[in-house]
Short mmCIF file of N, CA and C in Angstrom, two decimals:
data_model
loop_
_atom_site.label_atom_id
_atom_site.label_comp_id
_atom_site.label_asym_id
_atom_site.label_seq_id
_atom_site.Cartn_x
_atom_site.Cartn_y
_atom_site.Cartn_z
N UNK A 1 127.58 88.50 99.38
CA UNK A 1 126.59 89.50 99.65
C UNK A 1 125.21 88.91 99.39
N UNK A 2 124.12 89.24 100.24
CA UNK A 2 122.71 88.53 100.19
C UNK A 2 122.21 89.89 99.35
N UNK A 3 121.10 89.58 98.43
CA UNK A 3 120.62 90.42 97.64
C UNK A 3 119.58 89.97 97.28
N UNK A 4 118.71 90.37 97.32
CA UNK A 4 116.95 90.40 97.00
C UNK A 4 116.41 91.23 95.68
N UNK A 5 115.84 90.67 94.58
CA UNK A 5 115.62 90.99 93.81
C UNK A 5 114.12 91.20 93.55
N UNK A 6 113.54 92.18 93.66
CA UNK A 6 112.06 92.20 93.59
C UNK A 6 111.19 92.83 92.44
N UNK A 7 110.16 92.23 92.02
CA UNK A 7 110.18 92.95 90.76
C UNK A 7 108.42 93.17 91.05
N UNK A 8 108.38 94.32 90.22
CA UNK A 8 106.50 94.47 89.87
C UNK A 8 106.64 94.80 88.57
N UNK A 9 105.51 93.71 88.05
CA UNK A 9 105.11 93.66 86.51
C UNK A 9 104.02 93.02 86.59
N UNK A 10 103.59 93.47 85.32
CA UNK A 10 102.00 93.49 84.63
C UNK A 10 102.17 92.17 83.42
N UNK A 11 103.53 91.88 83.05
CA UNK A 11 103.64 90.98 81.33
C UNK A 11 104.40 89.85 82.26
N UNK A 12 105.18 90.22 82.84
CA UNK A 12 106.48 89.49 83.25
C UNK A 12 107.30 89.70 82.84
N UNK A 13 107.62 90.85 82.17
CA UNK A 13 109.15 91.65 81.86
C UNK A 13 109.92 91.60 82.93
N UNK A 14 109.45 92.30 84.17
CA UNK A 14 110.49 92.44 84.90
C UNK A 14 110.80 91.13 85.65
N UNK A 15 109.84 90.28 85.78
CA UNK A 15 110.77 89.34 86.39
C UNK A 15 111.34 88.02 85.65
N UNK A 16 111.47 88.30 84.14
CA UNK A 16 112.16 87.69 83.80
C UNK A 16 113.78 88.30 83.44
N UNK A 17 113.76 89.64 83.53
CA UNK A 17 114.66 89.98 83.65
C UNK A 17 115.50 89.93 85.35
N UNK A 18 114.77 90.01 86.57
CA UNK A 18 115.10 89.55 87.54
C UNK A 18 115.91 88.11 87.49
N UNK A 19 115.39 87.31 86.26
CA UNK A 19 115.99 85.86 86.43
C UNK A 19 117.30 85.68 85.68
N UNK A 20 117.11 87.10 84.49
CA UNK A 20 118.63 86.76 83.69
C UNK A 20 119.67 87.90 84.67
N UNK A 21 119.21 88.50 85.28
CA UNK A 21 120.31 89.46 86.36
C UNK A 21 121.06 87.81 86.99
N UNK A 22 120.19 87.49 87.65
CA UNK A 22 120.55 86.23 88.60
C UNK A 22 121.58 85.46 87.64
N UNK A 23 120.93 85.07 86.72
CA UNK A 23 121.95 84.15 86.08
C UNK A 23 123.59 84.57 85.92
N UNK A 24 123.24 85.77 85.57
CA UNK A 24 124.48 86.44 85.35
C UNK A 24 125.51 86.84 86.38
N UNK A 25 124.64 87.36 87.41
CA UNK A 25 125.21 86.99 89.07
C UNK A 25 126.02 86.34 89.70
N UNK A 26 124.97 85.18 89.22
CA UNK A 26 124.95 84.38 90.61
C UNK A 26 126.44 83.78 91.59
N UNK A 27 127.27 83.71 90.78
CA UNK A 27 128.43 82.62 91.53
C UNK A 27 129.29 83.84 92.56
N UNK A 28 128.52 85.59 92.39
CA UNK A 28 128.89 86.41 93.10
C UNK A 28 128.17 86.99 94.40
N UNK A 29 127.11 86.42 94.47
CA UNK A 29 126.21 86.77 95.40
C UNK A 29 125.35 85.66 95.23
N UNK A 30 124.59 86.09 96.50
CA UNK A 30 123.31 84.87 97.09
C UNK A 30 121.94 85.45 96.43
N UNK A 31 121.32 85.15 95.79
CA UNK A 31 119.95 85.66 95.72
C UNK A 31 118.71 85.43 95.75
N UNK A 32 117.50 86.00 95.73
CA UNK A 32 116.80 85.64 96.94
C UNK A 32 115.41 86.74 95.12
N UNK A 33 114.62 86.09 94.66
CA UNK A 33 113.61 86.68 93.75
C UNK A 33 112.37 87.13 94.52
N UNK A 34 112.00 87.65 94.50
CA UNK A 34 110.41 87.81 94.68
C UNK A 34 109.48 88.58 94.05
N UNK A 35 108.25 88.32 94.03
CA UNK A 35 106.85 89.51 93.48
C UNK A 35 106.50 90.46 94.07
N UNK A 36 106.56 91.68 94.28
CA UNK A 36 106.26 92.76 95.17
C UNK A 36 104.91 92.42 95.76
N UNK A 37 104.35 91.51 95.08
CA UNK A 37 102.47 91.20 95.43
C UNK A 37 103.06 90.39 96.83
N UNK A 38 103.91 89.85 96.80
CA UNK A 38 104.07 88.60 97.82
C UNK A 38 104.95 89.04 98.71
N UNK A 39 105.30 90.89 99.19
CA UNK A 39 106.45 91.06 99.99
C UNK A 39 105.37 92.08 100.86
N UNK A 40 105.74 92.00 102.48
CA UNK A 40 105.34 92.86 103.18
C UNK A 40 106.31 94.00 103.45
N UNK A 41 106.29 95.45 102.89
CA UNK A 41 107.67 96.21 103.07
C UNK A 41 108.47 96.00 104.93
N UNK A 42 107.27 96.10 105.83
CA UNK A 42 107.58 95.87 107.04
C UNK A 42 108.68 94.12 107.47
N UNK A 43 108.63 93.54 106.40
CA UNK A 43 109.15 92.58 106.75
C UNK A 43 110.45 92.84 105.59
N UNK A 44 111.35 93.29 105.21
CA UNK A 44 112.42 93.42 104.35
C UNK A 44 113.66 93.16 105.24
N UNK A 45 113.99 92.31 104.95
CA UNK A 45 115.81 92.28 105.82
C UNK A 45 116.71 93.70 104.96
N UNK A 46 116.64 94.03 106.59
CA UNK A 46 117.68 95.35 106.38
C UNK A 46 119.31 94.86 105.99
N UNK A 47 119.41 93.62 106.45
CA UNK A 47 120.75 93.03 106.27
C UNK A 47 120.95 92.50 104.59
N UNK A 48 120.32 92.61 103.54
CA UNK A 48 120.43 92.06 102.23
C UNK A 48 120.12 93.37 101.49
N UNK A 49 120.68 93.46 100.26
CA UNK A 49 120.26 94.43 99.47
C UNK A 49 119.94 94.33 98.67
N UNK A 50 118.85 95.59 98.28
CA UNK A 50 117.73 94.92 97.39
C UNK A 50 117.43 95.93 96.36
N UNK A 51 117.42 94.89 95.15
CA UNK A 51 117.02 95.41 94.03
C UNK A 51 115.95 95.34 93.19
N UNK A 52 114.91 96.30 93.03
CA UNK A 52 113.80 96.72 92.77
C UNK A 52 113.82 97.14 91.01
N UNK A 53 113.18 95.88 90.01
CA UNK A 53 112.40 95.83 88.90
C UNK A 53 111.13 96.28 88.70
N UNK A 54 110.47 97.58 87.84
CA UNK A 54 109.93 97.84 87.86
C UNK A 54 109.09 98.14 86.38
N UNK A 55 107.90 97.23 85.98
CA UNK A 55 107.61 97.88 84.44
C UNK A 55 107.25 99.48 84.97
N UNK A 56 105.85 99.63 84.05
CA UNK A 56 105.47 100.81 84.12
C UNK A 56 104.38 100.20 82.86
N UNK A 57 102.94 100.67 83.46
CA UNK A 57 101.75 100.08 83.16
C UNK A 57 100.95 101.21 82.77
N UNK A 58 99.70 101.08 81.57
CA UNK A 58 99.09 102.04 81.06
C UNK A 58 99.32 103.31 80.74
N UNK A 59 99.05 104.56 81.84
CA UNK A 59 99.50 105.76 81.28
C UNK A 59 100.50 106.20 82.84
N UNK A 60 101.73 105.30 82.80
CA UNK A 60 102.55 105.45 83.83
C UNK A 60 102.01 105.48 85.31
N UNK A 61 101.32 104.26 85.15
CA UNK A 61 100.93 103.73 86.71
C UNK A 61 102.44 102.62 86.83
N UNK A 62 101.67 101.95 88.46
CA UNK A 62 102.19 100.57 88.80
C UNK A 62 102.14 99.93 87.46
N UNK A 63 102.57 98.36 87.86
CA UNK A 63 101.92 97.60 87.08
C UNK A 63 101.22 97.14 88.43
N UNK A 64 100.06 95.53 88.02
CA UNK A 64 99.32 95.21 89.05
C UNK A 64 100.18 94.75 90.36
N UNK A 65 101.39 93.93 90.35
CA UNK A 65 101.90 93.19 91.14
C UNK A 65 102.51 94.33 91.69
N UNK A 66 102.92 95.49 91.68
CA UNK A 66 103.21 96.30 92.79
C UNK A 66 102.67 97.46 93.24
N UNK A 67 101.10 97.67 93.04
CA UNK A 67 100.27 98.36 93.62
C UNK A 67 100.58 97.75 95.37
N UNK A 68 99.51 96.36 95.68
CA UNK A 68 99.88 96.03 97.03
C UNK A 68 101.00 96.07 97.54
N UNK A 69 101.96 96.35 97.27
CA UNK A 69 103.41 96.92 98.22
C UNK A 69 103.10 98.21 98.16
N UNK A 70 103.69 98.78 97.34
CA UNK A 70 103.04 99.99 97.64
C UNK A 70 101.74 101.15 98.70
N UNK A 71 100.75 100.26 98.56
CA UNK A 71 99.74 100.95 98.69
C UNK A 71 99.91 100.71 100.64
N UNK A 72 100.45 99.53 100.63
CA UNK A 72 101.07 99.07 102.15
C UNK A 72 101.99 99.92 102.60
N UNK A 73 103.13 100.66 101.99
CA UNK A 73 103.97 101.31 102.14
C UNK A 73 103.32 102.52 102.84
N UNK A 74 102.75 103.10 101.95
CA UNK A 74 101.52 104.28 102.04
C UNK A 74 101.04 104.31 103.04
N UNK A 75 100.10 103.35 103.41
CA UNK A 75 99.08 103.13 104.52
C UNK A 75 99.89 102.81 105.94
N UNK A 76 100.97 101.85 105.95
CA UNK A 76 101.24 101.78 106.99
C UNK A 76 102.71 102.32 107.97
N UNK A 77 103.39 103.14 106.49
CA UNK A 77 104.69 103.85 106.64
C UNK A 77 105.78 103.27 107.83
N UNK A 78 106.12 102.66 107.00
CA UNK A 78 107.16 101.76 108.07
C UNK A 78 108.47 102.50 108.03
N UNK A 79 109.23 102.53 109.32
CA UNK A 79 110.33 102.86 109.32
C UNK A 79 111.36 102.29 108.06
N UNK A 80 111.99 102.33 107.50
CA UNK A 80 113.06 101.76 106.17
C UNK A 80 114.67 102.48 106.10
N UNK A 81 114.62 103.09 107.00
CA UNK A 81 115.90 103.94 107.09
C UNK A 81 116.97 102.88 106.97
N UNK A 82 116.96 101.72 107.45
CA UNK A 82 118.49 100.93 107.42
C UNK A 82 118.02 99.76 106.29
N UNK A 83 117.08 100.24 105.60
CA UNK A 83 117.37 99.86 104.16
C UNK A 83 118.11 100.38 102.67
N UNK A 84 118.62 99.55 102.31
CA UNK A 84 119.77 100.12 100.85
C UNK A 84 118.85 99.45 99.31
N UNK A 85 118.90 100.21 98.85
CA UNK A 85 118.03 99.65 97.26
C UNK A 85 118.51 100.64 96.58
N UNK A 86 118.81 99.77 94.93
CA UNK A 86 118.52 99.73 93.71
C UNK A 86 117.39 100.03 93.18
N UNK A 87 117.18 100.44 91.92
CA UNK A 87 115.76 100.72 91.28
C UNK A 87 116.55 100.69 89.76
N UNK A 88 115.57 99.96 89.29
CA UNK A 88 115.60 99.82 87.57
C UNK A 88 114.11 99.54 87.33
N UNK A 89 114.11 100.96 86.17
CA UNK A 89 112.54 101.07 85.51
C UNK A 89 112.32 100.45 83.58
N UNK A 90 111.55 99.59 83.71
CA UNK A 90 111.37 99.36 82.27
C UNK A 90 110.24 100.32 81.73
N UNK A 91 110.30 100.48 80.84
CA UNK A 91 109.40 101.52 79.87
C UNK A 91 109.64 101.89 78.45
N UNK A 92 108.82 102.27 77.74
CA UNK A 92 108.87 102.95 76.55
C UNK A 92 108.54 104.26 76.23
N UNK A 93 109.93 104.77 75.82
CA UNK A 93 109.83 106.26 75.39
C UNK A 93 109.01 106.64 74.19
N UNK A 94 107.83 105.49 73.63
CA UNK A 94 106.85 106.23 72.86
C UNK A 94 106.00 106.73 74.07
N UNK A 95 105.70 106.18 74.89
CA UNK A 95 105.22 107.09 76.10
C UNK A 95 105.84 107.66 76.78
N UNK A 96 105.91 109.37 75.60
CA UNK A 96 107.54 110.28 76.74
C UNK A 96 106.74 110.89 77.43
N UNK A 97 105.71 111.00 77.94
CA UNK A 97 105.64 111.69 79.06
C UNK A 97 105.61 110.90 80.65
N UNK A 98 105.55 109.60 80.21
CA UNK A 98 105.48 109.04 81.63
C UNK A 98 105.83 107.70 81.35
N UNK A 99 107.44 107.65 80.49
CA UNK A 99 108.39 106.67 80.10
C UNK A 99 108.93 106.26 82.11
N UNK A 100 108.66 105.05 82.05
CA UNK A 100 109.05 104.48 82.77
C UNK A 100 109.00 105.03 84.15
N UNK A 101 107.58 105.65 84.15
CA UNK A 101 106.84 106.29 85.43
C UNK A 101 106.91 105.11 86.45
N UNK A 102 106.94 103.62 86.57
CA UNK A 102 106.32 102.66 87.62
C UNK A 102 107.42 103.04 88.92
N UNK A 103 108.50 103.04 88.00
CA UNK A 103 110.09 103.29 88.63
C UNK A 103 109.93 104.00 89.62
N UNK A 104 109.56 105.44 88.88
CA UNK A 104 109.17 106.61 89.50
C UNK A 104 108.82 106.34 90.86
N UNK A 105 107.55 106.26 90.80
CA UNK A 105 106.33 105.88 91.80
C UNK A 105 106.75 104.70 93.07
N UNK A 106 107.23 103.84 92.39
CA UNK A 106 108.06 103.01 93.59
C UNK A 106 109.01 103.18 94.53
N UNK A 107 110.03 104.09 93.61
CA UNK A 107 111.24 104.86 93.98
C UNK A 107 110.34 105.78 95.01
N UNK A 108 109.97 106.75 95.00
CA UNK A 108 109.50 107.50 95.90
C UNK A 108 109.04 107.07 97.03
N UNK A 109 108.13 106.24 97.07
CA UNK A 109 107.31 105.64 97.78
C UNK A 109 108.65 105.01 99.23
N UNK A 110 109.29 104.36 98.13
CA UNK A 110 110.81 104.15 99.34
C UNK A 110 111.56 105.07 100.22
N UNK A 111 111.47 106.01 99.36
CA UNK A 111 112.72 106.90 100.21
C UNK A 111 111.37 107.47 100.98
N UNK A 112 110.14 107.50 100.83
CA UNK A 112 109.21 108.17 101.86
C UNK A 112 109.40 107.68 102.98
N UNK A 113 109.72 106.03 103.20
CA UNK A 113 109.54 105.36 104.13
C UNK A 113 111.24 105.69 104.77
N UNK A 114 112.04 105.98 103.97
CA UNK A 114 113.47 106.70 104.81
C UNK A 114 114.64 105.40 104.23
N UNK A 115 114.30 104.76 103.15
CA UNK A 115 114.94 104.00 102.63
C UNK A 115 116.23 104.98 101.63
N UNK A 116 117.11 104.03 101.89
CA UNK A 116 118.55 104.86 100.97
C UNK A 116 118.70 104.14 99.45
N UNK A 117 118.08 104.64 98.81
CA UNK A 117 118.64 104.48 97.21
C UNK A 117 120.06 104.58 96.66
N UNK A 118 120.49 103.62 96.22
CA UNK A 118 122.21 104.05 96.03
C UNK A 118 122.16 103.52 94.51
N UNK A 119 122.93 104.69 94.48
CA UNK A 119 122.96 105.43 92.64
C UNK A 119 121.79 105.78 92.33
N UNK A 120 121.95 105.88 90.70
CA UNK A 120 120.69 106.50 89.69
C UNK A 120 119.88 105.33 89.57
N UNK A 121 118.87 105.59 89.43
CA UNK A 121 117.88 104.67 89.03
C UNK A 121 118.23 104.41 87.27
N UNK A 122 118.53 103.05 87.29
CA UNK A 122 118.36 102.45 85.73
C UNK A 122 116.99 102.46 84.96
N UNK A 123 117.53 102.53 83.88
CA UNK A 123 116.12 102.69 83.15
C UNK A 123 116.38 101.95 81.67
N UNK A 124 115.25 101.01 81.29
CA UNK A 124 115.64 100.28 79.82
C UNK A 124 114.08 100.80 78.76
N UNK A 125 114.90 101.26 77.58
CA UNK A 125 113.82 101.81 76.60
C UNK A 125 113.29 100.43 75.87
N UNK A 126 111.85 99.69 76.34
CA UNK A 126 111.67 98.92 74.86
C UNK A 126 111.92 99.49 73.16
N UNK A 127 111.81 100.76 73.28
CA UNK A 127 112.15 101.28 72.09
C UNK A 127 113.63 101.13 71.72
N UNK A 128 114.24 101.41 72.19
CA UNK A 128 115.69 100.74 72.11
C UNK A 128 116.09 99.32 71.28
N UNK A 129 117.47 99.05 70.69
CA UNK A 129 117.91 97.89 70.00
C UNK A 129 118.54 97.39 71.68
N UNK A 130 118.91 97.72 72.42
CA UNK A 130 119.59 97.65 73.42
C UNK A 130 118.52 96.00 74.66
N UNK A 131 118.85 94.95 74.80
CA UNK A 131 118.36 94.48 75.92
C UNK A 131 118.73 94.73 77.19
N UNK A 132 117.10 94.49 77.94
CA UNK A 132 117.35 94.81 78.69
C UNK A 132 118.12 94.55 80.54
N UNK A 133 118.86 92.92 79.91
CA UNK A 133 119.35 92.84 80.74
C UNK A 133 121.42 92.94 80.46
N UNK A 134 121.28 93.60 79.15
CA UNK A 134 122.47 94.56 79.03
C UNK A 134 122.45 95.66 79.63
N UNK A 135 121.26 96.36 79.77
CA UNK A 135 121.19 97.66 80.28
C UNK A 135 121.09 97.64 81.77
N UNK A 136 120.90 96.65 82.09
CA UNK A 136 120.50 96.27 84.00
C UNK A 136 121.58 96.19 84.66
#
């Protein structure tokens, strides 16, 4: 199975957790990393499935690296219907009101475009003893 792992972060949480998913992966699938800063949504192979890392920045924004996907998403609303994605949100539930909002905001932004989310969106508490690529 081809699988695309994309992450937006502000520290590099998420895409170092993008790299221990992979590791853990890998000898089961093909995978394929990227920065949401560096992906055009209009260009996504509908044929790979893709899984979307997401911190969650200040008072439950983006982080920086996935504003520009996003804001592209927005502006230029691309068809996404015969796309399949994952979503896993990092955050901290000392910020419970908008614990692991980036998720949120990304997640939406997808299925606006007619993209199919399959399952629940994951979510890892830095507050937690738990890592977070146990929880992924």
């Amino acid at each position: 199975m081809e699988v695309s792992l994309l992450f937006g972060t502000e520290t590099g949480n998420a895409e170092m957790l993008c790299d221990d998913l992979q590791e853990q992966l890998e000898g089961d699938y093909n995978f394929e990393i990227a920065n949401l800063e560096d992906v055009e949504p209009h260009e996504l192979d509908t044929n790979r499935f893709h899984i979307f890392v997401c911190s969650t920045y200040g008072e439950g924004e983006l982080p920086q690296s996935a504003i520009p996907f996003v804001d592209k998403l927005r502006a230029t609303e691309p068809d996404l219907s015969a796309l399949r994605f994952a979503i896993f949100g990092l955050g901290d539930t000392v910020y419970e009101e908008t614990f692991a909002n980036g998720s949120v905001v990304l997640m939406e932004a997808l299925i606006r475009a007619k993209a199919t989310v399959i399952g629940e969106r994951g979510i890892h508490d830095a507050s937690s003893p738990d890592l977070p690529e146990d929880v992924a």
